[in-house]
Short mmCIF file of N, CA and C in Angstrom, two decimals:
data_model
loop_
_atom_site.label_atom_id
_atom_site.label_comp_id
_atom_site.label_asym_id
_atom_site.label_seq_id
_atom_site.Cartn_x
_atom_site.Cartn_y
_atom_site.Cartn_z
N ALA A 1 -100.53 -33.45 41.83
CA ALA A 1 -99.67 -32.46 41.19
C ALA A 1 -98.77 -33.15 40.18
N GLY A 2 -98.31 -32.39 39.20
CA GLY A 2 -97.39 -32.92 38.21
C GLY A 2 -97.87 -32.66 36.80
N LEU A 3 -97.00 -32.95 35.85
CA LEU A 3 -97.30 -32.82 34.43
C LEU A 3 -97.97 -34.11 33.96
N HIS A 4 -99.11 -34.00 33.36
CA HIS A 4 -99.87 -35.19 32.96
C HIS A 4 -99.37 -35.74 31.64
N PHE A 5 -99.40 -37.07 31.53
CA PHE A 5 -99.07 -37.75 30.28
C PHE A 5 -99.95 -38.99 30.17
N ALA A 6 -100.06 -39.52 28.97
CA ALA A 6 -100.92 -40.70 28.76
C ALA A 6 -100.39 -41.54 27.61
N ALA A 7 -100.69 -42.83 27.69
CA ALA A 7 -100.39 -43.74 26.59
C ALA A 7 -101.38 -43.48 25.46
N TRP A 8 -101.00 -43.82 24.25
CA TRP A 8 -101.87 -43.61 23.10
C TRP A 8 -103.19 -44.35 23.26
N GLY A 9 -103.17 -45.53 23.87
CA GLY A 9 -104.40 -46.29 24.08
C GLY A 9 -105.43 -45.54 24.91
N TYR A 10 -104.97 -44.73 25.84
CA TYR A 10 -105.87 -43.89 26.65
C TYR A 10 -106.23 -42.62 25.90
N LEU A 11 -105.24 -41.98 25.33
CA LEU A 11 -105.42 -40.67 24.72
C LEU A 11 -106.40 -40.68 23.56
N LYS A 12 -106.36 -41.71 22.73
CA LYS A 12 -107.24 -41.72 21.55
C LYS A 12 -108.72 -41.84 21.92
N HIS A 13 -109.03 -42.19 23.18
CA HIS A 13 -110.42 -42.27 23.62
C HIS A 13 -110.80 -41.14 24.56
N TYR A 14 -109.86 -40.26 24.85
CA TYR A 14 -110.09 -39.17 25.79
C TYR A 14 -110.93 -38.09 25.12
N HIS A 15 -111.97 -37.63 25.80
CA HIS A 15 -112.90 -36.68 25.20
C HIS A 15 -112.28 -35.31 24.95
N GLY A 16 -111.25 -34.92 25.69
CA GLY A 16 -110.61 -33.63 25.49
C GLY A 16 -109.55 -33.66 24.40
N TYR A 17 -109.30 -34.83 23.84
CA TYR A 17 -108.28 -35.00 22.81
C TYR A 17 -108.66 -34.23 21.56
N GLY A 18 -107.69 -33.66 20.92
CA GLY A 18 -107.96 -33.00 19.66
C GLY A 18 -107.16 -31.74 19.43
N SER A 19 -106.67 -31.13 20.48
CA SER A 19 -105.91 -29.89 20.31
C SER A 19 -104.54 -30.19 19.70
N LYS A 20 -103.66 -30.73 20.49
CA LYS A 20 -102.32 -31.11 20.03
C LYS A 20 -101.90 -32.37 20.76
N VAL A 21 -101.14 -33.21 20.07
CA VAL A 21 -100.56 -34.40 20.67
C VAL A 21 -99.05 -34.29 20.47
N VAL A 22 -98.30 -34.51 21.54
CA VAL A 22 -96.85 -34.45 21.45
C VAL A 22 -96.25 -35.76 21.94
N LEU A 23 -95.14 -36.13 21.34
CA LEU A 23 -94.38 -37.30 21.74
C LEU A 23 -93.41 -36.86 22.83
N LEU A 24 -93.39 -37.61 23.94
CA LEU A 24 -92.57 -37.24 25.09
C LEU A 24 -91.47 -38.25 25.36
N SER A 25 -90.43 -37.79 26.01
CA SER A 25 -89.41 -38.66 26.58
C SER A 25 -89.46 -38.42 28.09
N ILE A 26 -89.67 -39.50 28.84
CA ILE A 26 -89.79 -39.40 30.30
C ILE A 26 -88.85 -40.40 30.95
N SER A 27 -88.00 -39.91 31.83
CA SER A 27 -87.12 -40.80 32.59
C SER A 27 -87.92 -41.41 33.74
N PRO A 28 -87.73 -42.69 34.02
CA PRO A 28 -88.49 -43.34 35.10
C PRO A 28 -88.39 -42.61 36.44
N GLU A 29 -87.24 -42.03 36.75
CA GLU A 29 -87.10 -41.35 38.03
C GLU A 29 -87.90 -40.06 38.11
N ASP A 30 -88.40 -39.57 36.97
CA ASP A 30 -89.21 -38.35 36.95
C ASP A 30 -90.72 -38.64 37.05
N VAL A 31 -91.10 -39.90 37.04
CA VAL A 31 -92.52 -40.28 37.18
C VAL A 31 -92.89 -40.18 38.66
N VAL A 32 -93.95 -39.42 38.95
CA VAL A 32 -94.36 -39.26 40.35
C VAL A 32 -95.64 -40.03 40.69
N SER A 33 -96.41 -40.42 39.66
CA SER A 33 -97.67 -41.12 39.94
C SER A 33 -98.15 -41.86 38.70
N ILE A 34 -98.58 -43.10 38.90
CA ILE A 34 -99.29 -43.88 37.88
C ILE A 34 -100.55 -44.40 38.56
N PRO A 35 -101.70 -43.75 38.35
CA PRO A 35 -102.93 -44.22 38.98
C PRO A 35 -103.30 -45.62 38.50
N SER A 36 -103.90 -46.40 39.35
CA SER A 36 -104.25 -47.78 38.99
C SER A 36 -105.49 -47.85 38.11
N ASP A 37 -106.26 -46.76 38.04
CA ASP A 37 -107.42 -46.77 37.15
C ASP A 37 -106.97 -46.57 35.70
N TYR A 38 -107.84 -46.75 34.80
CA TYR A 38 -107.57 -46.59 33.36
C TYR A 38 -106.45 -47.50 32.88
N ASN A 39 -106.34 -48.67 33.47
CA ASN A 39 -105.41 -49.69 33.02
C ASN A 39 -103.95 -49.21 33.04
N ASN A 40 -103.62 -48.34 33.99
CA ASN A 40 -102.25 -47.81 34.15
C ASN A 40 -101.73 -47.10 32.90
N GLN A 41 -102.62 -46.47 32.14
CA GLN A 41 -102.24 -45.83 30.89
C GLN A 41 -102.08 -44.32 30.98
N LYS A 42 -102.10 -43.77 32.18
CA LYS A 42 -101.85 -42.34 32.33
C LYS A 42 -101.02 -42.13 33.58
N GLY A 43 -100.42 -40.95 33.68
CA GLY A 43 -99.59 -40.70 34.84
C GLY A 43 -99.21 -39.23 34.94
N ARG A 44 -98.33 -38.97 35.91
CA ARG A 44 -97.81 -37.63 36.14
C ARG A 44 -96.31 -37.72 36.33
N ALA A 45 -95.63 -36.67 35.89
CA ALA A 45 -94.18 -36.61 36.03
C ALA A 45 -93.78 -35.22 36.52
N CYS A 46 -92.62 -35.14 37.14
CA CYS A 46 -92.12 -33.83 37.58
C CYS A 46 -91.42 -33.11 36.43
N ARG A 47 -91.05 -33.87 35.39
CA ARG A 47 -90.47 -33.25 34.19
C ARG A 47 -90.52 -34.26 33.05
N TYR A 48 -90.57 -33.75 31.86
CA TYR A 48 -90.42 -34.57 30.66
C TYR A 48 -89.92 -33.70 29.53
N LYS A 49 -89.45 -34.33 28.48
CA LYS A 49 -88.93 -33.61 27.32
C LYS A 49 -89.90 -33.82 26.16
N VAL A 50 -90.34 -32.73 25.56
CA VAL A 50 -91.19 -32.82 24.37
C VAL A 50 -90.28 -33.05 23.18
N LEU A 51 -90.49 -34.17 22.48
CA LEU A 51 -89.67 -34.50 21.33
C LEU A 51 -90.18 -33.85 20.06
N ARG A 52 -91.49 -33.95 19.84
CA ARG A 52 -92.09 -33.34 18.65
C ARG A 52 -93.60 -33.47 18.70
N GLU A 53 -94.26 -32.71 17.87
CA GLU A 53 -95.70 -32.80 17.73
C GLU A 53 -96.05 -33.94 16.78
N ILE A 54 -97.11 -34.66 17.11
CA ILE A 54 -97.63 -35.72 16.25
C ILE A 54 -98.76 -35.11 15.44
N THR A 55 -98.69 -35.21 14.14
CA THR A 55 -99.70 -34.56 13.30
C THR A 55 -100.74 -35.52 12.75
N LYS A 56 -100.43 -36.82 12.73
CA LYS A 56 -101.38 -37.81 12.22
C LYS A 56 -101.49 -38.96 13.20
N ASP A 57 -102.70 -39.40 13.49
CA ASP A 57 -102.90 -40.51 14.43
C ASP A 57 -102.12 -41.75 14.02
N LYS A 58 -102.10 -42.06 12.75
CA LYS A 58 -101.43 -43.26 12.24
C LYS A 58 -99.95 -43.26 12.58
N GLU A 59 -99.37 -42.07 12.70
CA GLU A 59 -97.96 -41.93 13.03
C GLU A 59 -97.61 -42.65 14.34
N LEU A 60 -98.51 -42.63 15.29
CA LEU A 60 -98.26 -43.26 16.59
C LEU A 60 -98.24 -44.78 16.52
N ASP A 61 -98.93 -45.35 15.55
CA ASP A 61 -98.95 -46.81 15.43
C ASP A 61 -97.57 -47.36 15.05
N ASP A 62 -96.74 -46.52 14.42
CA ASP A 62 -95.44 -46.97 13.93
C ASP A 62 -94.27 -46.60 14.84
N ILE A 63 -94.55 -45.91 15.96
CA ILE A 63 -93.48 -45.46 16.86
C ILE A 63 -93.26 -46.49 17.96
N GLY A 64 -92.02 -46.90 18.16
CA GLY A 64 -91.68 -47.78 19.27
C GLY A 64 -91.78 -47.01 20.57
N VAL A 65 -92.31 -47.64 21.60
CA VAL A 65 -92.51 -46.94 22.88
C VAL A 65 -91.20 -46.85 23.65
N LEU A 66 -90.46 -47.91 23.73
CA LEU A 66 -89.21 -47.92 24.49
C LEU A 66 -88.03 -48.16 23.57
N LYS A 67 -86.95 -47.46 23.83
CA LYS A 67 -85.73 -47.67 23.05
C LYS A 67 -84.59 -47.92 24.01
#
């Protein structure tokens, strides 16, 4: 159970990718699961904040992951 999220390294190879990609802010205490498969690049959270929609793949290469 939970809201699914993924790192860009996982998402860009995901077969269902293509509808919309959004940039999220997730507090560590809201993470409920990080499966050990897929190189720990996906997970679930009980809540997250949608910051904005990403419209170009290249945009993600220039975004810092942690601030």
